[in-house]
Amino acid sequence: MKKIGTVILLLALFIGGAIFFPVNKPHVQLPAEKIGDVAGFPITNTMTAAWATIIVLSLLFLFATRNMRMIPGRLQAFAEMIVETLLGLCESVAGKEKGRAFFSLVATFFLFIMISNWMGLLPGYGTIGVKENEPAHVEQQVEQSKEHSAAVVTNAVERKDGAAATAESSKGEELLLPLFRSANTDLNTTLALALVSVLATQFFGVKALGAGSYAGKFLNFKSPIDFFVGLLEIISEVAKIISFSFRLFGNIFAGEVLLGVMAFLIPWVASLPFMGLELFVGAIQAFVFMMLTLVFLTLATIGHGAEHGAEHGKAH
Amino acid sequence: MEALGINGTGLLAQLINFALLLIILRAVAYKPIMNMLDQRAARIKESMDNAERVKEQLAKAQEDYAAMVEQARKDSQSIISQANQIGERIRQESQEAAHREAGEFLAKAHAQIERDKRQAVAELRKEVGDLAILAASKIVARSLDGESHRRLIEETLNESDKLSSN
């Protein structure tokens, strides 16, 4: 009886949830929302999310390593386990010395991306915010979405209508301006990470092989074929920036949209498996970003003609 | 670019964020933890080396101990055999001494007996002589004077002496 009752309750929530506890239609917008200015510098909600990530990671490791002991406590053991695992991975891919040189960068990529992604799933992200009732601002956003309606996966028409209504009669649907939005749903974040990754690759390449030898990989006049290969190398470096940034952005942004749509369609219970999926995707994306960076760094430091198969994992 | 939300300030801000996180994590996470890991690895290696050394020392000590026990066994055996030899010698010596003493004593006793015998024989001879003279004088009744009788008896006795000693 008890079981049947539970099932009926779940079904009722499943079906009736949307009726009795309506959830707003997800508002999908590509650029991060601006939530304020500090000395003329615009603060977006992905910046606040990135700061939150930085604070969480810093505090975690600060407390874990505040007084290090030879026989670790639980928190210290946990932090050591994280670092040791990542270090082991670095050393196994890049070798002992190089692994240590790359470690700080690669581990920071992993920790920042994964914790950002996971924190983006916390309740409050995307739901706590201020009501947007600044017509000029809305107007501007509407302009954006009008211009690039193809790129923006959104109910642009709804928004335009709502915004127009707000502007005209000020009794239209108010939009929520969330204070936090998962950091990697902003291309600025992912592009910054991609730039750091690719620039670090060049830096370590030059450092390991010398400027002349490293440049020889891109500009080679020994034969037409080598010259052409060099051109391809240049293109591949640029493509790396794009693939890094859009892969991460696309996955996490799509995840947010998926969760929003699921919550709108069936507010209760049904979102749970997708939450799990997003946790998985968040970790996998962090891992992919880390591994690719690590592999590129390793390849850049071991000289010419070893770029094969480096872009596997792009499927994600 | 604007539609994708990419803008200079946002990009710069996130670059700074990442750099900041990198610096903070290097300071509070990577360096101290890696130091600790290395330190612990060194410590473990050291204690394992120590254990190895202690094991070697123990094996060596055991060897030494066994050697010492063996040596002591040999020593004690040689001491015992030496003692046995000495005991044997002392026994022999004392035995010999006893034999010798007994021999001497016996010889002395024999000599004494010989001497006593001689004396007794001499005395007996004199007595027998006197008795014979007395008896003869009584039988012959002064046919012969005492002096010639004595001479006669002496001769007889000497003859008998010679006979008895032969």
GROMACS .gro file of C-alpha atoms in nm, chain A residues 26-207:
model
  182
   26PRO     CA    1   1.345   2.938  -1.928
   27HIS     CA    2   1.488   3.260  -2.053
   28VAL     CA    3   1.778   3.169  -2.273
   29GLN     CA    4   2.032   3.434  -2.343
   30LEU     CA    5   2.380   3.386  -2.479
   31PRO     CA    6   2.571   3.684  -2.334
   32ALA     CA    7   2.608   3.701  -1.958
   33GLU     CA    8   2.374   3.945  -1.788
   34LYS     CA    9   2.525   4.260  -1.653
   35ILE     CA   10   2.427   4.308  -1.293
   36GLY     CA   11   2.609   4.626  -1.207
   37ASP     CA   12   2.903   4.858  -1.250
   38VAL     CA   13   3.211   4.902  -1.039
   39ALA     CA   14   3.396   5.217  -1.134
   40GLY     CA   15   3.265   5.197  -1.489
   41PHE     CA   16   3.367   4.838  -1.517
   42PRO     CA   17   3.066   4.617  -1.595
   43ILE     CA   18   3.013   4.323  -1.360
   44THR     CA   19   2.832   4.027  -1.511
   45ASN     CA   20   2.678   3.735  -1.329
   46THR     CA   21   2.933   3.493  -1.474
   47MET     CA   22   3.208   3.705  -1.317
   48THR     CA   23   3.043   3.675  -0.978
   49ALA     CA   24   3.015   3.301  -1.035
   50ALA     CA   25   3.385   3.283  -1.124
   51TRP     CA   26   3.468   3.475  -0.807
   52ALA     CA   27   3.253   3.236  -0.607
   53THR     CA   28   3.448   2.947  -0.755
   54ILE     CA   29   3.777   3.115  -0.674
   55ILE     CA   30   3.667   3.180  -0.317
   56VAL     CA   31   3.541   2.824  -0.265
   57LEU     CA   32   3.860   2.667  -0.404
   58SER     CA   33   4.087   2.908  -0.218
   59LEU     CA   34   3.913   2.852   0.114
   60LEU     CA   35   3.903   2.476   0.068
   61PHE     CA   36   4.276   2.454   0.007
   62LEU     CA   37   4.359   2.726   0.256
   63PHE     CA   38   4.189   2.533   0.535
   64ALA     CA   39   4.329   2.204   0.410
   65THR     CA   40   4.689   2.325   0.405
   66ARG     CA   41   4.679   2.578   0.691
   67ASN     CA   42   4.878   2.358   0.921
   68MET     CA   43   5.018   2.070   0.727
   69ARG     CA   44   5.101   1.757   0.919
   70MET     CA   45   5.310   1.457   0.827
   71ILE     CA   46   5.014   1.244   0.931
   72PRO     CA   47   4.726   1.422   0.756
   73GLY     CA   48   4.381   1.496   0.891
   74ARG     CA   49   4.076   1.428   0.678
   75LEU     CA   50   4.066   1.760   0.497
   76GLN     CA   51   4.439   1.760   0.435
   77ALA     CA   52   4.420   1.402   0.310
   78PHE     CA   53   4.138   1.500   0.077
   79ALA     CA   54   4.332   1.794  -0.065
   80GLU     CA   55   4.643   1.580  -0.095
   81MET     CA   56   4.445   1.314  -0.275
   82ILE     CA   57   4.322   1.567  -0.531
   83VAL     CA   58   4.667   1.711  -0.590
   84GLU     CA   59   4.835   1.373  -0.592
   85THR     CA   60   4.589   1.229  -0.844
   86LEU     CA   61   4.627   1.526  -1.078
   87LEU     CA   62   5.003   1.526  -1.035
   88GLY     CA   63   5.017   1.156  -1.108
   89LEU     CA   64   4.817   1.211  -1.424
   90CYS     CA   65   5.047   1.496  -1.535
   91GLU     CA   66   5.358   1.295  -1.468
   92SER     CA   67   5.224   0.988  -1.646
   93VAL     CA   68   5.136   1.188  -1.958
   94ALA     CA   69   5.421   1.438  -1.976
   95GLY     CA   70   5.695   1.265  -1.783
   96LYS     CA   71   5.829   1.344  -1.441
   97GLU     CA   72   5.995   1.683  -1.496
   98LYS     CA   73   5.760   1.829  -1.755
   99GLY     CA   74   5.462   1.698  -1.564
  100ARG     CA   75   5.565   1.906  -1.267
  101ALA     CA   76   5.622   2.213  -1.483
  102PHE     CA   77   5.278   2.186  -1.642
  103PHE     CA   78   5.106   2.080  -1.325
  104SER     CA   79   4.997   2.416  -1.176
  105LEU     CA   80   4.835   2.530  -1.498
  106VAL     CA   81   4.669   2.203  -1.587
  107ALA     CA   82   4.539   2.135  -1.237
  108THR     CA   83   4.400   2.488  -1.213
  109PHE     CA   84   4.213   2.435  -1.540
  110PHE     CA   85   4.062   2.117  -1.406
  111LEU     CA   86   3.966   2.250  -1.065
  112PHE     CA   87   3.829   2.579  -1.193
  113ILE     CA   88   3.622   2.424  -1.470
  114MET     CA   89   3.486   2.137  -1.267
  115ILE     CA   90   3.400   2.337  -0.957
  116SER     CA   91   3.246   2.613  -1.171
  117ASN     CA   92   3.033   2.359  -1.355
  118TRP     CA   93   2.920   2.189  -1.039
  119MET     CA   94   2.849   2.512  -0.857
  120GLY     CA   95   2.640   2.614  -1.155
  121LEU     CA   96   2.403   2.333  -1.063
  122LEU     CA   97   2.353   2.459  -0.709
  123PRO     CA   98   2.010   2.594  -0.627
  124GLY     CA   99   2.031   2.970  -0.637
  125TYR     CA  100   2.235   2.984  -0.954
  126GLY     CA  101   2.004   3.134  -1.209
  127THR     CA  102   1.719   3.167  -0.962
  128ILE     CA  103   1.832   3.425  -0.710
  129GLY     CA  104   1.851   3.768  -0.862
  130VAL     CA  105   1.690   4.103  -0.907
  131LYS     CA  106   1.387   4.183  -1.115
  132GLU     CA  107   1.490   4.361  -1.425
  133ASN     CA  108   1.284   4.671  -1.484
  134GLU     CA  109   1.521   4.898  -1.660
  135PRO     CA  110   1.360   4.961  -1.997
  136ALA     CA  111   1.672   5.094  -2.166
  137HIS     CA  112   1.869   4.789  -2.071
  138VAL     CA  113   1.599   4.552  -2.190
  139GLU     CA  114   1.571   4.748  -2.508
  140GLN     CA  115   1.938   4.698  -2.571
  141GLN     CA  116   1.917   4.327  -2.511
  142VAL     CA  117   1.619   4.300  -2.738
  143GLU     CA  118   1.817   4.471  -3.007
  144GLN     CA  119   2.087   4.213  -2.965
  145SER     CA  120   1.854   3.921  -2.984
  146LYS     CA  121   1.681   4.069  -3.284
  147GLU     CA  122   2.006   4.105  -3.470
  148HIS     CA  123   2.128   3.757  -3.408
  149SER     CA  124   1.812   3.562  -3.360
  150ALA     CA  125   1.963   3.263  -3.535
  151ALA     CA  126   2.254   3.239  -3.300
  152VAL     CA  127   2.052   3.293  -2.987
  153VAL     CA  128   1.858   2.986  -2.891
  154THR     CA  129   1.579   3.175  -2.734
  155ASN     CA  130   1.221   3.266  -2.728
  156ALA     CA  131   1.318   3.598  -2.870
  157VAL     CA  132   0.972   3.679  -2.985
  158GLU     CA  133   0.835   3.637  -2.636
  159ARG     CA  134   1.106   3.855  -2.498
  160LYS     CA  135   1.054   4.121  -2.755
  161ASP     CA  136   0.688   4.124  -2.681
  162GLY     CA  137   0.747   4.136  -2.310
  163ALA     CA  138   1.007   4.403  -2.341
  164ALA     CA  139   0.792   4.605  -2.573
  165ALA     CA  140   0.508   4.574  -2.329
  166THR     CA  141   0.732   4.684  -2.044
  167ALA     CA  142   0.853   4.974  -2.241
  168GLU     CA  143   0.510   5.078  -2.352
  169SER     CA  144   0.278   5.012  -2.063
  170SER     CA  145   0.517   4.889  -1.790
  171LYS     CA  146   0.289   4.603  -1.691
  172GLY     CA  147   0.458   4.324  -1.891
  173GLU     CA  148   0.634   4.016  -1.755
  174GLU     CA  149   0.932   4.109  -1.544
  175LEU     CA  150   1.256   3.929  -1.618
  176LEU     CA  151   1.476   3.790  -1.344
  177LEU     CA  152   1.835   3.904  -1.354
  178PRO     CA  153   2.024   3.626  -1.176
  179LEU     CA  154   2.319   3.721  -0.959
  180PHE     CA  155   2.503   3.403  -1.044
  181ARG     CA  156   2.525   3.213  -1.367
  182SER     CA  157   2.752   2.916  -1.422
  183ALA     CA  158   3.087   3.068  -1.521
  184ASN     CA  159   3.142   2.851  -1.825
  185THR     CA  160   2.812   2.956  -1.984
  186ASP     CA  161   2.993   3.273  -2.081
  187LEU     CA  162   3.217   3.263  -2.385
  188ASN     CA  163   3.442   3.522  -2.222
  189THR     CA  164   3.536   3.267  -1.957
  190THR     CA  165   3.592   2.977  -2.190
  191LEU     CA  166   3.776   3.195  -2.440
  192ALA     CA  167   4.000   3.325  -2.164
  193LEU     CA  168   4.076   2.967  -2.060
  194ALA     CA  169   4.139   2.864  -2.420
  195LEU     CA  170   4.372   3.159  -2.474
  196VAL     CA  171   4.567   3.076  -2.162
  197SER     CA  172   4.591   2.714  -2.272
  198VAL     CA  173   4.712   2.791  -2.624
  199LEU     CA  174   4.945   3.071  -2.518
  200ALA     CA  175   5.092   2.846  -2.250
  201THR     CA  176   5.150   2.584  -2.519
  202GLN     CA  177   5.349   2.838  -2.724
  203PHE     CA  178   5.537   2.953  -2.415
  204PHE     CA  179   5.640   2.605  -2.306
  205GLY     CA  180   5.720   2.513  -2.667
  206VAL     CA  181   5.957   2.807  -2.703
  207LYS     CA  182   6.104   2.742  -2.362
   0.00000   0.00000   0.00000
